[in-house]
Amino acid sequence: MPIPNGGLITETNRQYYAGAQQFITSSTASVGQTFTSTFQTNLVFGDSDPATNGYNLNNFKLYTSADANTWTELNPTSAIASTTGTNTAVIVVVGNPVNIPLTVANADILKDMTVVNASTGVVYGTVLADSSNPWTSISCNITTQIPVSTDLRFQFVSPWTEANNIVTVNASLPASTYLKIQMNEDTLWDMHGDYSYTRLDDVIDNFLIAYVGAGKLIPSVKRTDVIFHAKRGLQEFSYDTLRSVRSQELSVPQSLSVVMPQDYVNYTRLSFIDSMGVQHTIYPANELTLRPYATPIQDNEGIPTQDSNNSNLDGTSRITKDWDDNNPKKISGAYLNDYNVADIYWQNYYNGSLGQRYGLNPETSQRNGWFIVDDRKGLFGFSSDLKEKLITLEYISDGNAYDLDARIPKLAEEALYSHIIHAILSTNAGVQEYVVQRFKRERSAKLRNAKIRLSNIKLDTIVQVMRNQSKWIKY
Amino acid sequence: MAINVNTVYQTVLLILNKEQRGYMTPVEFNKIGTQSQLEIFETYFDSLNQQLRVPQADTDYADRVVNLDEKISIFKEFGNATSISSSNVFNLPQQFSGTPFISAPTIPANTTAATTQYTIQTATADQLSNGVVQVFQVQTLLSATDYTISGTTLTFNTQPVSLGDAITVNVYPKQFYRLGQVLYTAGALPTQELQRVDRGELYHLLSSNLTSPSTTYPIYTYEKNQLTVYPDSITNGLSVSYIRKPLPPIWDFTGTSQYTFDPPSSCNFEIHPNDQTELILKILLYAGVVIRDPEIIQVAASQVQQENINQQS
């Protein structure tokens, strides 16, 4: 079973759990060997030199090993990609071609290697041809004069490259050695649990295969139409059907505002986290205050004034300032402010009357604090009791922000097919209305099923909730 | 799998000569044959469209869609489109121009003992790989399974039994007829099919945020026999499936006083053998026009019509 055998799983256990794919190099040492990645996740390549900024774009690393036990990362200075030597007590002048006389024979110097100072990293030139017998005279294109008796390093600037999931090693790989593609940790996180999703690309391809063609209800359709309806479906599902998996841990700054996430569509919940790590829901201050969209500066007649570009002058909001300065305890009526930890042993004698006041407005009688959405600035504002508190923001996106988002839980895959087929049939001319209605009902039913499935209602959980009400249920 | 040009010519002559009605010269036959073959070839695509709208019997040999696809499959080709100056504009798979027909001798010229490899002269490797190649051993057209051609080397799968036989290699250019699918392959990534769009759609698609072309879902426009691919980062890895035109039939001969059929310099009809009857009738129909015999035209036309009714009912 661990080996992919034609099922939906295409990665080996090692690829999935360890994020590693291992190869054996050619039986003869050679340059330019290629290795094809079979990870389900595409490789992302920026640069193979850790000293460059592009290296940070890589979502994987490349390692070599002689015994598949001790691994060394392949980079410009690793032993496989570089070699060292010292020129004789002769200055090597600028020129092309120029021979570098070495003190010790070296057969590992290869064409296209860069000649650098081993200690300072100064680049002197490029090797024009592989070193050859007697291995002490290296033909190079020298762009910077080499001082006498300089310790040199011959290295590949880019010992390997990657394009379209094929890794090409420019350095000379020893015969029958081992090479490993190792995914980075955050890439591995994305890979884990990926099986519960179907990629949108696959949904589109499957749809075109199964629902479109001669003799079917949709004889032909433009692929762009399917892509549009699939992406729109994913957006709609993201709003009310799919699980909200997006969340951010933030701390409320002195300004009492945090910026909305880049892929934010709507919030599902904001909470502050107490010292025990337990979250307490923060409520919207809809009825209490607002962040005005515009604060025009008015003249004495109350008419907004304009600047030299004929646009209204905007001032600072007094409402926001007053809200930020207030003491929320005066709104909630809480007279103690220290017990906002979910520790049941925290309570003291004076807390006994908590929750026993009459005539409270339940909407404002909470001690967790408030937040407000500032659409003008794209911010969340918080009440002053949350200053410097740790908060979590759970929100929904639309599933189209990043390539990785373009996937749908398998539990809702069928609902997406129904959504696409209904969307296409309902916009096609000449499709009978009863057919459209049939698929409308089918879409509705499958979407309902998807919602039930994704709501993750488990019998054990229900039982536990019912026990909380001191009621027994047989199961 | 082709229709022997000599069989067709002799049958046409036989019917025409009955009751001394007239004669058709090889030149006339070649021209009329080309016309008739193209007419039948053209009907394949309309018939396929018609049959796709009719429920088919999923039984061996009775499915008309499958049968038509079998006829068309003879002309299905697949080749690489080449980028112009590393841009996103591609030329269709290469078709060599100039001489429409190349008769390429080999070295050694004749089948030789203990020799399975023969070097093809005159024709280039490019012409051989992009053309329709026919190999004759003396007067016999060899099956494509008897040999392989790599570059300009002809290799017989087994040593030819008969030695000293003249080898003739004919190369015909493939003429592009209809564009099929355009595919994009990049490294180890899955192959993607490109969607064909017209210029009106193109601008909407390029400015759409949900359906803008990507390397996963590329699109192309087809103008001036060139493919322009979007996103324009695609500058290689494009391959094309297409339909080529059937080769024009040639009934060639040797001798001056008496025409003797010469297979190595002739070319058979390429359409499916299933259409041999219709082909002969169509040639006869045109022959009736040539020899001005209304009776031939009438008989041939009614036969062709009857056959069409049977095929499409």
mmCIF file of C-alpha atoms in Angstrom, chain B residues 4 41 44 67 190 212 241 270:
data_model
loop_
_atom_site.group_PDB
_atom_site.id
_atom_site.type_symbol
_atom_site.label_atom_id
_atom_site.label_comp_id
_atom_site.label_asym_id
_atom_site.label_seq_id
_atom_site.Cartn_x
_atom_site.Cartn_y
_atom_site.Cartn_z
ATOM 1 C CA ASN B 4 -5.073 1.066 -55.208
ATOM 2 C CA PHE B 41 -12.842 13.538 -47.751
ATOM 3 C CA TYR B 44 -16.332 13.032 -43.486
ATOM 4 C CA ASN B 67 -16.491 4.285 -38.386
ATOM 5 C CA PRO B 190 0.724 17.976 -16.660
ATOM 6 C CA SER B 212 -7.602 35.312 -17.341
ATOM 7 C CA SER B 241 -2.933 17.851 -33.593
ATOM 8 C CA GLU B 270 -5.440 7.608 -49.394
#
